[in-house]
Tab-separated table of C-alpha atoms in Angstrom:
chain	number	residue	atom	x	y	z
A	6	MET	CA	94.008	92.854	5.292
A	7	ALA	CA	92.097	89.606	5.491
A	8	TYR	CA	88.427	89.889	4.635
A	9	THR	CA	86.003	89.162	7.450
A	10	PRO	CA	82.508	88.447	6.220
A	11	GLN	CA	79.817	90.621	7.761
A	12	TYR	CA	76.856	88.338	8.053
A	13	TYR	CA	74.182	90.297	9.832
A	14	PRO	CA	73.944	93.738	11.407
A	15	GLY	CA	72.535	94.810	14.754
A	16	ASN	CA	73.585	95.150	18.354
A	17	THR	CA	70.930	93.000	19.983
A	18	SER	CA	71.629	89.491	21.256
A	19	VAL	CA	69.352	88.241	18.482
A	20	GLY	CA	71.536	89.975	15.902
A	21	ALA	CA	74.670	88.521	17.499
A	22	ASN	CA	73.148	85.026	17.537
A	23	ARG	CA	72.118	85.335	13.918
A	24	ARG	CA	75.689	86.253	13.029
A	25	LYS	CA	76.926	83.213	14.952
A	26	HIS	CA	74.555	80.858	13.177
A	27	MET	CA	75.453	82.194	9.766
A	28	SER	CA	79.178	82.135	10.388
A	29	GLY	CA	79.117	78.597	11.779
A	30	ASN	CA	81.110	79.757	14.774
A	31	LEU	CA	78.872	77.849	17.153
A	32	GLU	CA	79.243	76.650	20.675
A	33	LYS	CA	79.102	72.883	21.128
A	34	LEU	CA	76.748	72.087	23.986
A	35	ARG	CA	76.389	68.325	23.892
A	36	ASP	CA	77.854	65.273	22.234
A	37	ILE	CA	75.234	62.931	20.855
A	38	PRO	CA	76.827	59.695	19.575
A	39	GLU	CA	76.900	59.417	15.816
A	40	ALA	CA	75.005	56.116	15.912
A	41	ASP	CA	72.167	57.818	17.784
A	42	VAL	CA	71.950	60.629	15.242
A	43	VAL	CA	71.828	58.030	12.458
A	44	ALA	CA	69.094	56.104	14.286
A	45	ILE	CA	66.964	59.252	14.760
A	46	MET	CA	67.370	60.128	11.093
A	47	GLY	CA	66.119	56.651	10.228
A	48	HIS	CA	67.568	56.312	6.728
A	49	ARG	CA	69.923	53.425	7.476
A	50	ALA	CA	70.654	51.190	10.456
A	51	PRO	CA	73.593	52.481	12.509
A	52	GLY	CA	76.729	50.649	11.448
A	53	ALA	CA	75.254	49.428	8.165
A	54	ASP	CA	76.973	50.125	4.849
A	55	TYR	CA	76.005	53.195	2.922
A	56	PRO	CA	73.825	52.240	-0.035
A	57	SER	CA	75.011	53.984	-3.176
A	58	THR	CA	73.407	55.313	-6.317
A	59	HIS	CA	76.569	55.284	-8.411
A	60	PRO	CA	80.094	53.854	-8.166
A	61	PRO	CA	82.749	55.951	-6.397
A	62	LEU	CA	83.778	58.898	-8.564
A	63	LYS	CA	87.347	57.627	-8.838
A	64	GLU	CA	86.122	54.441	-10.493
A	65	MET	CA	83.700	56.214	-12.793
A	66	GLY	CA	86.211	58.010	-14.969
A	67	GLU	CA	84.812	61.511	-14.974
A	68	PRO	CA	84.842	63.657	-18.096
A	69	ASP	CA	87.533	66.261	-18.501
A	70	CYS	CA	85.897	69.269	-16.872
A	71	PRO	CA	87.633	72.291	-15.322
A	72	ILE	CA	84.931	72.679	-12.674
A	73	ARG	CA	85.302	69.058	-11.554
A	74	GLN	CA	89.022	69.585	-11.313
A	75	LEU	CA	88.505	72.729	-9.310
A	76	VAL	CA	85.875	71.476	-6.839
A	77	GLU	CA	86.777	68.658	-4.549
A	78	PRO	CA	83.780	66.329	-4.082
A	79	THR	CA	82.320	65.892	-0.593
A	80	PRO	CA	82.982	62.466	0.993
A	81	GLY	CA	79.385	61.417	0.248
A	82	ALA	CA	79.582	62.473	-3.395
A	83	ALA	CA	82.986	60.819	-3.831
A	84	ALA	CA	81.582	57.538	-2.506
A	85	GLY	CA	78.374	57.726	-4.540
A	86	ASP	CA	75.961	57.896	-1.581
A	87	ARG	CA	72.241	58.372	-1.865
A	88	VAL	CA	70.785	61.820	-1.212
A	89	ARG	CA	69.014	61.854	2.149
A	90	TYR	CA	67.538	64.519	4.402
A	91	SER	CA	67.072	65.702	7.928
A	92	GLN	CA	64.329	68.094	8.855
A	93	PHE	CA	63.873	70.117	12.022
A	94	THR	CA	60.911	71.905	13.510
A	95	ASP	CA	61.643	74.846	15.800
A	96	SER	CA	59.168	76.244	18.257
A	97	MET	CA	58.334	79.913	18.063
A	98	TYR	CA	58.737	79.911	21.839
A	99	PHE	CA	62.377	81.016	21.758
A	100	ALA	CA	63.873	78.112	19.832
A	101	PRO	CA	67.574	78.913	19.306
A	102	SER	CA	67.351	78.622	15.547
A	103	ILE	CA	64.604	79.237	13.044
A	104	PRO	CA	64.163	77.931	9.515
A	105	TYR	CA	65.833	80.855	7.754
A	106	TRP	CA	68.882	80.687	9.981
A	107	ARG	CA	69.167	76.954	9.628
A	108	SER	CA	69.170	77.517	5.874
A	109	TYR	CA	71.734	80.303	6.081
A	110	TRP	CA	73.904	78.043	8.234
A	111	ALA	CA	73.609	75.167	5.761
A	112	ALA	CA	74.059	77.266	2.635
A	113	ILE	CA	77.127	79.035	3.997
A	114	ASN	CA	78.796	76.269	5.987
A	115	CYS	CA	77.830	72.941	4.412
A	116	ARG	CA	79.194	71.807	1.081
A	117	GLY	CA	76.936	69.883	-1.270
A	118	ALA	CA	73.811	70.619	0.778
A	119	ASP	CA	70.409	71.721	-0.413
A	120	PRO	CA	68.586	73.590	2.342
A	121	GLY	CA	64.859	74.182	2.080
A	122	THR	CA	63.083	76.766	4.188
A	123	LEU	CA	59.446	76.442	5.111
A	124	SER	CA	57.369	78.420	7.561
A	125	GLY	CA	57.848	76.224	10.599
A	126	ARG	CA	60.366	73.608	9.544
A	127	GLN	CA	63.560	73.363	7.653
A	128	ILE	CA	64.971	70.519	5.604
A	129	ILE	CA	68.524	69.935	4.441
A	130	GLU	CA	69.295	67.396	1.743
A	131	ALA	CA	72.756	66.089	1.011
A	132	ARG	CA	74.645	62.869	0.318
A	133	GLU	CA	74.037	60.410	3.145
A	134	ARG	CA	77.347	60.564	4.998
A	135	ASP	CA	77.459	64.328	4.549
A	136	ILE	CA	73.977	64.913	5.908
A	137	GLU	CA	74.756	62.675	8.874
A	138	ALA	CA	77.775	64.809	9.719
A	139	TYR	CA	75.818	68.055	9.251
A	140	THR	CA	72.934	66.791	11.370
A	141	LYS	CA	75.266	65.781	14.167
A	142	LYS	CA	76.783	69.268	14.090
A	143	LEU	CA	73.310	70.763	14.294
A	144	MET	CA	72.204	68.559	17.168
A	145	ASP	CA	75.389	69.068	19.161
A	146	SER	CA	75.541	72.821	18.767
A	147	GLU	CA	73.707	75.733	20.298
A	148	MET	CA	71.413	75.806	17.255
A	149	THR	CA	69.410	73.060	18.919
A	150	ASP	CA	67.571	72.983	22.191
A	151	VAL	CA	66.167	69.565	22.873
A	152	SER	CA	62.768	70.747	24.103
A	153	ARG	CA	62.076	73.448	21.504
A	154	CYS	CA	63.610	71.823	18.415
A	155	SER	CA	63.029	68.339	17.181
A	156	MET	CA	63.813	66.290	14.144
A	157	ARG	CA	60.579	65.675	12.276
A	158	GLY	CA	60.560	64.153	8.825
A	159	CYS	CA	56.781	64.192	8.553
A	160	THR	CA	53.792	65.482	10.533
A	161	VAL	CA	55.931	68.416	11.452
A	162	HIS	CA	53.575	70.886	13.016
A	163	GLY	CA	54.388	72.239	16.441
A	164	HIS	CA	56.258	75.398	15.523
A	165	SER	CA	53.403	77.809	16.101
A	166	LEU	CA	51.501	75.824	18.707
A	167	ARG	CA	51.560	76.354	22.436
A	168	LEU	CA	53.972	74.245	24.425
A	169	GLU	CA	53.086	71.237	26.479
A	170	GLU	CA	52.910	71.577	30.248
A	171	ASN	CA	56.470	70.348	30.679
A	172	GLY	CA	57.834	72.910	28.223
A	173	MET	CA	58.212	70.525	25.281
A	174	MET	CA	57.045	71.496	21.811
A	175	PHE	CA	53.846	69.642	20.908
A	176	ASP	CA	54.398	66.626	18.685
A	177	MET	CA	51.467	64.827	17.134
A	178	LEU	CA	53.505	61.647	16.711
A	179	ALA	CA	55.037	61.750	20.211
A	180	ARG	CA	58.593	61.296	18.960
A	181	THR	CA	60.222	62.869	21.980
A	182	GLU	CA	59.402	62.675	25.646
A	183	MET	CA	60.586	64.259	28.846
A	184	GLY	CA	62.044	61.633	31.142
A	185	ALA	CA	61.610	61.566	34.902
A	186	ASP	CA	65.301	62.494	35.180
A	187	GLY	CA	64.717	65.785	33.346
A	188	ASN	CA	66.386	64.576	30.147
A	189	VAL	CA	64.679	64.537	26.786
A	190	TYR	CA	64.500	61.205	24.980
A	191	TYR	CA	63.793	60.377	21.368
A	192	VAL	CA	61.548	57.316	21.361
A	193	LYS	CA	60.843	57.377	17.629
A	194	ASN	CA	62.821	58.321	14.587
A	195	GLN	CA	62.034	61.419	12.571
A	196	VAL	CA	59.149	59.771	10.715
A	197	GLY	CA	57.518	58.248	13.795
A	198	ILE	CA	58.863	54.689	13.656
A	199	PRO	CA	59.713	53.483	17.193
A	200	LEU	CA	63.424	53.177	17.993
A	201	ASP	CA	64.955	50.049	19.488
A	202	LYS	CA	66.085	52.038	22.490
A	203	LYS	CA	65.327	55.465	23.849
A	204	ILE	CA	67.956	58.009	22.897
A	205	ASN	CA	68.933	60.500	25.543
A	206	VAL	CA	69.674	63.905	24.032
A	207	GLY	CA	70.215	65.723	27.307
A	208	LYS	CA	68.528	68.367	29.357
A	209	PRO	CA	66.615	71.278	27.854
A	210	MET	CA	67.783	74.856	28.284
A	211	SER	CA	66.174	77.078	30.871
A	212	GLU	CA	63.811	79.813	29.736
A	213	GLU	CA	66.467	82.477	30.418
A	214	GLU	CA	69.063	80.560	28.440
A	215	LEU	CA	66.663	80.161	25.524
A	216	LYS	CA	65.933	83.883	25.497
A	217	LYS	CA	69.647	84.541	25.468
A	218	ARG	CA	70.366	82.146	22.584
A	219	THR	CA	67.317	82.637	20.402
A	220	THR	CA	67.413	84.086	16.887
A	221	ILE	CA	63.746	85.031	17.079
A	222	PHE	CA	62.658	88.605	17.629
A	223	ARG	CA	59.658	88.566	19.928
A	224	TYR	CA	57.842	91.336	21.724
A	225	ASP	CA	58.298	89.538	25.061
A	226	ASN	CA	62.050	89.207	24.671
A	227	ILE	CA	63.753	91.452	22.156
A	228	SER	CA	61.215	93.043	19.885
A	229	PHE	CA	61.761	93.519	16.201
A	230	GLY	CA	60.006	96.873	16.201
A	231	GLY	CA	56.420	97.915	16.532
A	232	LYS	CA	54.677	99.443	19.488
A	233	VAL	CA	54.667	96.647	22.066
A	234	GLY	CA	57.978	96.436	23.877
A	235	ALA	CA	59.450	98.744	21.247
A	236	ARG	CA	63.173	99.351	21.180
A	237	LYS	CA	65.229	101.782	19.219
A	238	PHE	CA	65.451	100.564	15.645
A	239	ASP	CA	68.851	99.173	14.872
A	240	GLU	CA	70.678	99.138	11.599
A	241	ALA	CA	68.967	95.963	10.376
A	242	LEU	CA	65.533	97.388	10.788
A	243	GLU	CA	66.471	100.726	9.270
A	244	ALA	CA	67.871	98.880	6.269
A	245	LEU	CA	64.772	96.726	5.985
A	246	HIS	CA	62.452	99.739	6.084
A	247	HIS	CA	64.607	101.444	3.476
A	248	MET	CA	64.409	98.403	1.211
A	249	TRP	CA	60.698	98.096	1.748
A	250	GLU	CA	60.092	101.736	0.941
A	251	LEU	CA	62.149	101.719	-2.229
A	252	ARG	CA	60.653	98.456	-3.394
A	253	THR	CA	57.122	99.592	-2.765
A	254	LYS	CA	57.611	102.915	-4.505
A	255	TRP	CA	59.434	101.313	-7.391
A	256	GLY	CA	56.652	98.802	-7.689
A	257	PHE	CA	54.058	101.524	-8.043
A	258	ARG	CA	56.039	103.867	-10.263
A	259	PRO	CA	58.562	101.936	-12.257
A	260	GLU	CA	60.019	105.001	-14.046
B	63	MET	CA	25.130	67.028	38.388
B	64	VAL	CA	21.957	68.999	38.920
B	65	THR	CA	22.355	72.609	38.074
B	66	ILE	CA	20.216	74.957	40.100
B	67	LYS	CA	18.948	77.774	38.002
B	68	SER	CA	19.128	81.227	39.495
B	69	ASP	CA	15.984	83.113	40.361
B	70	THR	CA	16.791	85.946	38.044
B	71	ASP	CA	16.209	85.302	34.374
B	72	SER	CA	19.766	85.997	33.336
B	73	GLU	CA	20.856	85.432	29.783
B	74	PRO	CA	23.238	82.568	29.006
B	75	VAL	CA	26.824	83.671	28.454
B	76	GLN	CA	29.521	81.989	26.407
B	77	VAL	CA	33.155	81.971	27.434
B	78	GLU	CA	36.366	80.506	26.150
B	79	ILE	CA	39.141	79.368	28.469
B	80	PHE	CA	42.485	79.628	26.736
B	81	PRO	CA	45.384	78.220	28.789
B	82	SER	CA	48.889	79.346	27.931
B	83	ARG	CA	49.995	75.712	27.538
B	84	PHE	CA	48.390	72.555	26.217
B	85	LEU	CA	46.868	70.506	28.991
B	86	SER	CA	47.929	67.010	29.941
B	87	PRO	CA	45.117	64.497	30.541
B	88	GLU	CA	45.619	64.844	34.316
B	89	THR	CA	45.289	68.631	34.277
B	90	THR	CA	42.382	68.360	31.851
B	91	GLN	CA	40.541	66.071	34.237
B	92	LYS	CA	41.270	68.355	37.163
B	93	LEU	CA	40.137	71.458	35.284
B	94	LEU	CA	36.990	69.887	33.852
B	95	ASN	CA	35.962	68.626	37.261
B	96	GLU	CA	36.573	72.015	38.845
B	97	ILE	CA	34.492	73.649	36.108
B	98	TYR	CA	31.826	71.020	36.489
B	99	LYS	CA	31.663	71.567	40.237
B	100	SER	CA	31.359	75.324	39.857
B	101	GLY	CA	27.964	74.765	38.229
B	102	GLY	CA	25.798	76.610	35.765
B	103	ILE	CA	27.077	74.842	32.688
B	104	VAL	CA	24.725	74.438	29.764
B	105	ARG	CA	27.256	72.962	27.397
B	106	MET	CA	30.972	72.616	27.071
B	107	MET	CA	33.349	71.926	24.214
B	108	ILE	CA	36.997	71.020	24.389
B	109	GLN	CA	39.197	71.638	21.404
B	110	GLY	CA	42.818	71.255	20.375
B	111	PRO	CA	45.110	69.511	17.908
B	112	ASN	CA	44.206	65.974	17.007
B	113	LEU	CA	45.987	63.090	18.705
B	114	PRO	CA	45.982	60.429	15.993
B	115	ARG	CA	45.945	56.765	16.970
B	116	THR	CA	48.267	55.859	14.103
B	117	VAL	CA	50.950	57.580	12.079
B	118	THR	CA	48.978	59.229	9.297
B	119	TYR	CA	51.669	60.063	6.798
B	120	GLY	CA	55.131	59.032	5.631
B	121	PRO	CA	57.096	55.782	5.749
B	122	GLY	CA	55.674	54.901	9.159
B	123	LYS	CA	52.063	55.271	8.006
B	124	GLY	CA	49.706	53.016	9.919
B	125	LEU	CA	51.986	52.375	12.879
B	126	PRO	CA	50.174	52.707	16.196
B	127	ILE	CA	50.926	55.676	18.459
B	128	GLU	CA	50.641	54.037	21.845
B	129	GLU	CA	51.086	57.325	23.709
B	130	HIS	CA	47.707	58.528	22.418
B	131	ARG	CA	45.683	55.491	23.362
B	132	ASN	CA	43.544	55.225	26.470
B	133	LEU	CA	43.829	58.867	27.461
B	134	LEU	CA	40.870	58.731	29.786
B	135	VAL	CA	39.388	61.531	31.830
B	136	GLU	CA	36.554	61.180	34.270
B	137	VAL	CA	34.100	64.053	34.429
B	138	GLY	CA	30.851	64.040	36.323
B	139	GLY	CA	31.014	60.284	36.835
B	140	GLU	CA	31.452	59.581	33.124
B	141	VAL	CA	34.700	58.387	31.602
B	142	LEU	CA	35.612	60.062	28.338
B	143	GLU	CA	38.436	59.233	25.979
B	144	LEU	CA	40.489	62.230	24.941
B	145	ARG	CA	41.153	62.480	21.242
B	146	VAL	CA	42.655	65.945	21.203
B	147	LYS	CA	45.411	67.749	23.041
B	148	VAL	CA	43.296	70.131	25.040
B	149	GLY	CA	44.060	73.705	24.056
B	150	ARG	CA	40.818	75.561	24.654
B	151	ILE	CA	37.554	75.002	26.428
B	152	ARG	CA	34.380	76.731	25.384
B	153	LEU	CA	31.459	76.950	27.751
B	154	GLU	CA	27.937	78.170	27.754
B	155	LEU	CA	26.866	79.218	31.222
B	156	GLU	CA	23.373	79.780	32.463
B	157	GLY	CA	24.184	83.304	33.474
B	158	GLU	CA	26.814	85.850	34.241
B	159	GLU	CA	26.765	84.990	37.942
B	160	PHE	CA	28.659	81.762	37.204
B	161	LEU	CA	31.644	83.553	35.696
B	162	PRO	CA	33.568	84.107	38.947
B	163	GLY	CA	33.220	80.393	39.682
B	164	ILE	CA	34.832	79.537	36.342
B	165	GLN	CA	37.681	81.978	36.996
B	166	ALA	CA	38.256	80.427	40.426
B	167	ALA	CA	38.109	76.896	38.990
B	168	CYS	CA	40.802	77.773	36.454
B	169	GLU	CA	42.969	79.339	39.126
B	170	ARG	CA	42.722	76.191	41.230
B	171	ALA	CA	43.365	73.735	38.423
B	172	LEU	CA	45.897	75.431	36.171
B	173	PRO	CA	49.500	75.846	37.315
B	174	PHE	CA	50.147	78.384	34.535
B	175	GLY	CA	48.449	81.405	33.008
B	176	PHE	CA	45.181	81.427	31.126
B	177	GLN	CA	42.745	83.819	29.485
B	178	ILE	CA	38.997	83.804	29.761
B	179	LYS	CA	37.252	85.507	26.900
B	180	ARG	CA	33.576	86.277	26.611
B	181	GLY	CA	32.046	86.074	23.198
B	182	LYS	CA	29.845	84.091	20.904
B	183	PHE	CA	31.335	80.698	20.250
B	184	PHE	CA	28.409	78.416	19.382
B	185	ARG	CA	26.113	78.929	16.442
B	186	GLU	CA	22.354	79.098	16.860
B	187	ILE	CA	21.212	78.487	13.331
B	188	SER	CA	21.273	75.001	11.880
B	189	THR	CA	23.512	74.651	8.842
B	190	ILE	CA	22.967	72.219	5.976
B	191	SER	CA	25.533	69.887	7.595
B	192	ASP	CA	23.615	70.070	10.864
B	193	TYR	CA	20.403	69.314	9.026
B	194	ALA	CA	21.974	66.297	7.341
B	195	LYS	CA	23.416	65.113	10.621
B	196	TYR	CA	20.754	65.819	13.197
B	197	GLY	CA	17.576	66.209	11.129
B	198	LYS	CA	14.922	68.851	11.139
B	199	ASP	CA	14.203	69.163	14.839
B	200	ALA	CA	17.723	69.090	16.219
B	201	ASP	CA	18.336	70.127	19.805
B	202	LYS	CA	19.818	73.605	19.421
B	203	ARG	CA	22.282	72.959	22.228
B	204	ILE	CA	24.075	70.409	20.067
B	205	LEU	CA	24.734	72.910	17.287
B	206	GLY	CA	28.355	73.921	16.964
B	207	LEU	CA	29.629	71.383	19.484
B	208	VAL	CA	30.972	68.747	17.156
B	209	ASP	CA	33.081	68.927	14.036
B	210	PRO	CA	30.827	68.399	10.998
B	211	ARG	CA	32.721	65.251	10.003
B	212	ALA	CA	32.951	63.780	13.521
B	213	LYS	CA	30.611	61.064	14.649
B	214	LYS	CA	28.139	62.344	17.171
B	215	GLU	CA	28.190	59.135	19.187
B	216	SER	CA	31.931	59.210	19.800
B	217	ALA	CA	32.449	62.948	20.043
B	218	LEU	CA	29.537	63.973	22.197
B	219	ALA	CA	28.791	63.044	25.781
B	220	ILE	CA	25.646	63.908	27.643
B	221	LEU	CA	26.597	64.131	31.278
B	222	SER	CA	23.219	64.817	32.797
B	223	GLU	CA	19.963	63.859	31.164
B	224	LYS	CA	18.043	64.934	34.210
B	225	ASP	CA	18.055	68.601	33.354
B	226	SER	CA	19.345	67.850	29.895
B	227	ASP	CA	21.805	70.646	30.445
B	228	GLU	CA	25.219	69.033	30.502
B	229	LYS	CA	26.912	68.279	27.278
B	230	GLU	CA	30.493	67.850	26.427
B	231	GLU	CA	32.293	67.419	23.195
B	232	ARG	CA	35.676	65.853	22.761
């Protein structure tokens, strides 16, 4: 029988979404042109050559190494690209993905990527053409909502702040804006440098849709536990409490 | 605005208005004017995340952020430049009788939910920073209105000298 990985337990929609994010079996909601993704990332001009840090691997004459023979290099590594990054901030107001699940997604589904999880933002580093492909996947998929997630290379805060009146996550550098047509536009790249043209990334999800797609447990949607809006503990929470109990007791009495 | 003091010697009360969303400059102006019209305000402070004029960090450091320039609001006939995204408003009122007016002002001006909390939000005792900034005989109503590092001239507005009872911090 073929093995099916079991990524995350639980019967709630949050549990199901977490499984989807980890497995990479994601719904594609929009199609942002590759050139636009590259422009928002801001590492190279769209259409420009990829700068490299070393010659292509084929020309380098690699040492005789069983691991190198076993592992096929990613396109970026094979071409000798620079390592570049994309970083996203997700609002705690029902953003579809959150830093840990972005990292799980990257670690499980992206080859040659180095995900970094922080409290309100998440960075992925990889070779340039690889990170561009991964970022496009992220921006096109249900892991991103254009009003509650945004690409922010610096001055990232917004995750735990209240939303703006129009439902957008607050951005100190005003990188994104809500257009009169209801679409969200990137007017600056991820580090706040103005773009040559506004980039339309589509319409934001409705509040109901966000609550359906989110991977965040919240008392006003699907609670994790506790007293407010409590639900019956599912397997994940039982397991967590079990781990916590054993760890705490072990910590106090190591015998 | 001239604030008429009530006949009863009621104690000043301090409240904090906490909207469920950050306010745009238009809503801020509307709300501040509604609050201003409801009367009884001794002092008022608006607070929220900073809106920098330039990119402060990273490869774009120093680039202007045009969206944050000239965010003007007009309150009580005075034009103020917003330097924060308004997230909370703290008020000192002359007395409890002005509270319903504040509640009604918020209901008129805010298209979304808000909380009004009563508490103690402004300090009464001068700190060393206050002493260095305002001197020995500082007006106690100024205390706690402005960030210690902010310049008083640009962060504080006196809206009515007549009763010397209207102050606003940005």
